[in-house]
PDB file of C-alpha atoms in Angstrom:
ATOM      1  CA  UNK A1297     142.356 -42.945-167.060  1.00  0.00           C
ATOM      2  CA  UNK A1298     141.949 -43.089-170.851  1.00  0.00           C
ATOM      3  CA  UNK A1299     145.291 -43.211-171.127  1.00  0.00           C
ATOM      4  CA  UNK A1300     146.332 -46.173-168.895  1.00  0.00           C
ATOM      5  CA  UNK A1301     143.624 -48.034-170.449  1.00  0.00           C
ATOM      6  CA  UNK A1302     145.314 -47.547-173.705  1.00  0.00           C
ATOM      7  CA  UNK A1303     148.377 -48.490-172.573  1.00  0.00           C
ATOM      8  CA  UNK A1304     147.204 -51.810-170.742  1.00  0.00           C
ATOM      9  CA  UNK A1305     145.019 -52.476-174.428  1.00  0.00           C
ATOM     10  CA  UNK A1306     148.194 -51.868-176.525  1.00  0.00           C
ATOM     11  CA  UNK A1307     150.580 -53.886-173.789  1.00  0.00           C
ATOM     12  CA  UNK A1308     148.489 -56.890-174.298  1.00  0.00           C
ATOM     13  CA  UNK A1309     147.980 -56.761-177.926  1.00  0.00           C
ATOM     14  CA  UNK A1310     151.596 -56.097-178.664  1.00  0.00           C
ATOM     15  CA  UNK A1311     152.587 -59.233-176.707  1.00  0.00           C
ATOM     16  CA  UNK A1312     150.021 -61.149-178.369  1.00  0.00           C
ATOM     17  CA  UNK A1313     150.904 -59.869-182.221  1.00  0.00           C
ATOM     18  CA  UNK A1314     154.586 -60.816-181.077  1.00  0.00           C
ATOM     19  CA  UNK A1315     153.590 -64.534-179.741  1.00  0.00           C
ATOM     20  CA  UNK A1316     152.305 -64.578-182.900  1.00  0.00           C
ATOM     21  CA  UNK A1317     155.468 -63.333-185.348  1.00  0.00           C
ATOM     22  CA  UNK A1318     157.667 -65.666-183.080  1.00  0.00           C
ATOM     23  CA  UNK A1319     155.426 -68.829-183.929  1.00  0.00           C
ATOM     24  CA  UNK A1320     155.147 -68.053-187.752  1.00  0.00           C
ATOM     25  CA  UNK A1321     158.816 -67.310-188.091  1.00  0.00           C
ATOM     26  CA  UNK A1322     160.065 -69.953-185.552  1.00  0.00           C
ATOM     27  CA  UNK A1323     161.945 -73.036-186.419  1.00  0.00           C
ATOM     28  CA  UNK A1324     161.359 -75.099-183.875  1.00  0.00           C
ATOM     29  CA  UNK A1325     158.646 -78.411-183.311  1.00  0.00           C
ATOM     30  CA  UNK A1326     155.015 -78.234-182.536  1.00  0.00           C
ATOM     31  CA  UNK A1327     155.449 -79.387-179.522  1.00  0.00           C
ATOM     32  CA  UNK A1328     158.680 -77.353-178.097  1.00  0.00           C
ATOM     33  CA  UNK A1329     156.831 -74.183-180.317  1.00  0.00           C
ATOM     34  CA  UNK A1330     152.876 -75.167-178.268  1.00  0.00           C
ATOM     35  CA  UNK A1331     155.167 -74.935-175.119  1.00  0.00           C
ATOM     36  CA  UNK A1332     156.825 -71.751-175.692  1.00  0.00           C
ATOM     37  CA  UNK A1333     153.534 -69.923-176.660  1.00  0.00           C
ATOM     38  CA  UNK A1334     151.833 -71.327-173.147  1.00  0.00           C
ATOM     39  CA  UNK A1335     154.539 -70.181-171.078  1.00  0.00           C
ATOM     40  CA  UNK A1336     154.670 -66.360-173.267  1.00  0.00           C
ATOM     41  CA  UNK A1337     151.159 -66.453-172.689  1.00  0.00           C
ATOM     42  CA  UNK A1338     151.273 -67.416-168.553  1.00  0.00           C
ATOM     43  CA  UNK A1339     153.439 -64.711-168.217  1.00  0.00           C
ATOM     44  CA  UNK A1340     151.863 -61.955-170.413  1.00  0.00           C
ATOM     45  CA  UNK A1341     148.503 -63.202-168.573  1.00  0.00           C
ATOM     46  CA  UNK A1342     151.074 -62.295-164.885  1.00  0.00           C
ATOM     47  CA  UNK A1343     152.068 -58.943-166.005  1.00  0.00           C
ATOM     48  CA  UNK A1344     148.791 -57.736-167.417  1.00  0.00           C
ATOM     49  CA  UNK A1345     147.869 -59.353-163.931  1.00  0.00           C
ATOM     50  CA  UNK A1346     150.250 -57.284-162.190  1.00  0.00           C
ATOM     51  CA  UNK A1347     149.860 -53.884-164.165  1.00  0.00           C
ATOM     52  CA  UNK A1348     145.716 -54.236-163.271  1.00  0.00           C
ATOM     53  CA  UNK A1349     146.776 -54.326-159.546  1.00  0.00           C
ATOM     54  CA  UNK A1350     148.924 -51.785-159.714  1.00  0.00           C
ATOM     55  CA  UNK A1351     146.421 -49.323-161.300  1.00  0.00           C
ATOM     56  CA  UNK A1352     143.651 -50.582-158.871  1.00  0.00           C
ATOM     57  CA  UNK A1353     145.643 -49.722-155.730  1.00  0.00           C
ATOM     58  CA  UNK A1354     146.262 -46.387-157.116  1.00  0.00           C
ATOM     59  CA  UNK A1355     142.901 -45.383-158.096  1.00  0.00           C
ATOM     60  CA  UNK A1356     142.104 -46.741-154.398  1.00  0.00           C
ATOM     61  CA  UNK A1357     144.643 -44.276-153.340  1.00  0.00           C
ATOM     62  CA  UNK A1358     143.528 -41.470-155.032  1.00  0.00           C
ATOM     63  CA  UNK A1359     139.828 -42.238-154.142  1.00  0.00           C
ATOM     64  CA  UNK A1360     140.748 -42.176-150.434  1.00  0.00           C
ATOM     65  CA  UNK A1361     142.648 -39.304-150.720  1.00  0.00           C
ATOM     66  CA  UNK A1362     139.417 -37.095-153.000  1.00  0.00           C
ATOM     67  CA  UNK A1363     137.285 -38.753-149.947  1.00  0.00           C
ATOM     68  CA  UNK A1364     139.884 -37.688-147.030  1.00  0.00           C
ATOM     69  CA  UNK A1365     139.400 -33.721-148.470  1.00  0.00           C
ATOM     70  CA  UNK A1366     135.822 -34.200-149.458  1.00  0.00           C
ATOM     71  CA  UNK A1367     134.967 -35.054-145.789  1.00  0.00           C
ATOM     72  CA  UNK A1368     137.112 -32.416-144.572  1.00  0.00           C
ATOM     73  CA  UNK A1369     135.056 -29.760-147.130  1.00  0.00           C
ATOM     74  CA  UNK A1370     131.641 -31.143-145.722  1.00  0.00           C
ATOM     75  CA  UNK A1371     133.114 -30.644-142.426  1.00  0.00           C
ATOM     76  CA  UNK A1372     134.329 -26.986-143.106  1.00  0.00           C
ATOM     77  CA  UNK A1373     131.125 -26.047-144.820  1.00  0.00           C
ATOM     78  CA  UNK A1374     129.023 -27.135-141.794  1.00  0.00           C
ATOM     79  CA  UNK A1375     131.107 -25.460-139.345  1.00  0.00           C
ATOM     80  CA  UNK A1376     130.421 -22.047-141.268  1.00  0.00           C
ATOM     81  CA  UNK A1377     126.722 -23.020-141.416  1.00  0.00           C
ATOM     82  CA  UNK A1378     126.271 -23.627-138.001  1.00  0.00           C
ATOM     83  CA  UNK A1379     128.223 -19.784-137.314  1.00  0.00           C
ATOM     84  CA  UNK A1380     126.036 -18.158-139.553  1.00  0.00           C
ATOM     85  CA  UNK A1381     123.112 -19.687-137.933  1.00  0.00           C
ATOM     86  CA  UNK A1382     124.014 -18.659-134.650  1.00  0.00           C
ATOM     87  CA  UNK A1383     125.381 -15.430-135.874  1.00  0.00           C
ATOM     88  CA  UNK A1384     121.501 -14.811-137.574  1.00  0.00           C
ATOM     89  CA  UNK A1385     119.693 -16.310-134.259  1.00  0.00           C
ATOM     90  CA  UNK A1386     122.272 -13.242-132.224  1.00  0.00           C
ATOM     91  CA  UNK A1387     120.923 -10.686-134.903  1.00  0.00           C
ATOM     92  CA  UNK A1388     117.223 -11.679-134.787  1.00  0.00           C
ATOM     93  CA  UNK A1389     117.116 -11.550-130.603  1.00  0.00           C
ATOM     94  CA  UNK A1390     118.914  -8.126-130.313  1.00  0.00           C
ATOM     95  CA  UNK A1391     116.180  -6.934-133.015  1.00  0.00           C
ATOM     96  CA  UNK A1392     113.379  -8.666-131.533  1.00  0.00           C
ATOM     97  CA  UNK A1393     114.281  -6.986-127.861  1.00  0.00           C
ATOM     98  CA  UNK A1394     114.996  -3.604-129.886  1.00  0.00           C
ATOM     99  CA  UNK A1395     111.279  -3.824-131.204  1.00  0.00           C
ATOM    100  CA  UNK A1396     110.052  -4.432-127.941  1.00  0.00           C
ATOM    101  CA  UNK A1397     111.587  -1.911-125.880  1.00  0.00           C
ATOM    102  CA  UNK A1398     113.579  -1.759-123.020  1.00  0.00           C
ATOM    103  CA  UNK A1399     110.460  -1.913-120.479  1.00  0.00           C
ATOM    104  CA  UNK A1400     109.709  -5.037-121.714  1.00  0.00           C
ATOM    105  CA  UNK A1401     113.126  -6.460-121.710  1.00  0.00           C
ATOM    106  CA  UNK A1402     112.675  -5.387-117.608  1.00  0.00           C
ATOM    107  CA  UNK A1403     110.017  -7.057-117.220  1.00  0.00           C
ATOM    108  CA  UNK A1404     110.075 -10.145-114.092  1.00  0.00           C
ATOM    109  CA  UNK A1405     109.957 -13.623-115.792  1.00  0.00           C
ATOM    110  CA  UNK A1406     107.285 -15.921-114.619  1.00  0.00           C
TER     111      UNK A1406
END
Protein backbone atom coordinates (compact mmCIF):
# COMPACT_ATOMS: atom_id res chain seq x y z
CA UNK A 1 0.00 0.00 0.00
CA UNK A 2 3.15 2.05 0.68
CA UNK A 3 3.71 2.14 -2.62
CA UNK A 4 0.44 3.53 -4.12
CA UNK A 5 0.54 6.04 -1.49
CA UNK A 6 3.78 7.18 -2.87
CA UNK A 7 2.69 7.29 -6.09
CA UNK A 8 -0.67 9.29 -5.38
CA UNK A 9 1.92 11.81 -3.00
CA UNK A 10 4.40 12.20 -5.92
CA UNK A 11 1.32 12.46 -8.70
CA UNK A 12 0.03 15.40 -6.88
CA UNK A 13 3.15 17.14 -6.08
CA UNK A 14 4.53 16.77 -9.55
CA UNK A 15 1.41 18.45 -10.98
CA UNK A 16 1.59 21.06 -8.49
CA UNK A 17 5.65 21.85 -8.95
CA UNK A 18 4.62 21.93 -12.78
CA UNK A 19 1.51 24.51 -12.26
CA UNK A 20 4.06 26.19 -10.74
CA UNK A 21 7.15 26.21 -13.57
CA UNK A 22 4.29 26.98 -16.15
CA UNK A 23 3.20 30.24 -14.17
CA UNK A 24 6.84 31.50 -13.52
CA UNK A 25 7.92 30.87 -17.07
CA UNK A 26 4.57 31.82 -18.76
CA UNK A 27 4.01 34.83 -20.85
CA UNK A 28 0.73 35.36 -20.67
CA UNK A 29 -1.71 38.05 -18.34
CA UNK A 30 -2.71 37.67 -14.78
CA UNK A 31 -5.83 37.13 -15.56
CA UNK A 32 -5.67 34.51 -18.68
CA UNK A 33 -2.40 32.98 -16.36
CA UNK A 34 -5.11 32.97 -12.69
CA UNK A 35 -7.44 31.09 -15.19
CA UNK A 36 -5.18 28.55 -16.48
CA UNK A 37 -3.82 27.61 -12.96
CA UNK A 38 -7.74 27.13 -11.68
CA UNK A 39 -8.64 24.98 -14.42
CA UNK A 40 -4.84 22.78 -14.01
CA UNK A 41 -5.79 22.72 -10.58
CA UNK A 42 -9.82 21.47 -11.10
CA UNK A 43 -8.52 18.87 -13.02
CA UNK A 44 -5.44 17.67 -11.02
CA UNK A 45 -8.03 17.97 -7.94
CA UNK A 46 -10.46 15.21 -10.69
CA UNK A 47 -7.72 12.84 -11.27
CA UNK A 48 -6.28 12.66 -7.79
CA UNK A 49 -10.19 12.34 -7.30
CA UNK A 50 -10.39 9.57 -9.60
CA UNK A 51 -7.05 7.65 -8.73
CA UNK A 52 -8.47 7.69 -4.72
CA UNK A 53 -11.60 5.84 -6.07
CA UNK A 54 -9.95 3.64 -7.94
CA UNK A 55 -7.65 2.42 -5.10
CA UNK A 56 -10.68 2.41 -2.66
CA UNK A 57 -12.73 0.00 -4.79
CA UNK A 58 -9.81 -2.21 -4.98
CA UNK A 59 -8.86 -2.43 -1.47
CA UNK A 60 -12.81 -3.08 -1.10
CA UNK A 61 -12.21 -5.86 -3.46
CA UNK A 62 -9.49 -7.38 -1.95
CA UNK A 63 -11.06 -7.00 1.58
CA UNK A 64 -14.12 -8.96 0.38
CA UNK A 65 -12.23 -11.38 -1.20
CA UNK A 66 -9.54 -11.99 2.40
CA UNK A 67 -13.24 -12.00 4.11
CA UNK A 68 -14.92 -14.50 1.41
CA UNK A 69 -11.77 -17.18 2.39
CA UNK A 70 -11.57 -16.11 5.97
CA UNK A 71 -15.25 -17.18 6.45
CA UNK A 72 -14.74 -20.16 4.48
CA UNK A 73 -11.46 -21.08 6.98
CA UNK A 74 -13.75 -20.44 10.12
CA UNK A 75 -16.17 -22.59 8.46
CA UNK A 76 -13.63 -25.46 7.66
CA UNK A 77 -12.06 -25.27 11.06
CA UNK A 78 -15.45 -25.76 12.81
CA UNK A 79 -16.49 -28.53 10.71
CA UNK A 80 -13.22 -30.48 11.87
CA UNK A 81 -14.00 -29.39 15.46
CA UNK A 82 -17.29 -30.57 15.58
CA UNK A 83 -15.75 -34.32 13.97
CA UNK A 84 -13.27 -34.50 16.47
CA UNK A 85 -15.76 -33.86 19.09
CA UNK A 86 -17.97 -36.44 18.05
CA UNK A 87 -15.16 -38.67 17.10
CA UNK A 88 -13.84 -38.18 21.14
CA UNK A 89 -17.65 -38.47 22.53
CA UNK A 90 -17.58 -42.26 20.11
CA UNK A 91 -14.16 -43.05 21.90
CA UNK A 92 -15.18 -42.09 25.47
CA UNK A 93 -18.73 -44.30 25.27
CA UNK A 94 -17.07 -47.48 23.79
CA UNK A 95 -14.47 -47.03 26.83
CA UNK A 96 -16.93 -46.15 29.32
CA UNK A 97 -19.16 -49.49 28.31
CA UNK A 98 -15.65 -51.42 28.08
CA UNK A 99 -15.06 -50.40 31.85
CA UNK A 100 -18.31 -51.47 32.76
CA UNK A 101 -18.66 -54.75 31.32
CA UNK A 102 -20.81 -56.41 29.14
CA UNK A 103 -23.44 -57.41 32.02
CA UNK A 104 -24.01 -54.06 32.56
CA UNK A 105 -24.32 -52.99 29.03
CA UNK A 106 -27.37 -55.96 29.26
CA UNK A 107 -28.84 -54.59 31.71
CA UNK A 108 -33.06 -53.50 31.11
CA UNK A 109 -33.33 -49.64 31.02
CA UNK A 110 -35.79 -48.13 33.36
Amino acid sequence: MSNRTDFVAGFILGGLLGTALALLFAPRAGDETRERLLDSAEELRDRARERADEVMRKVRDAAGDFSEVGRAKIDEGATKLREAVERGREVFEERARGMRGPAEDQRPEG
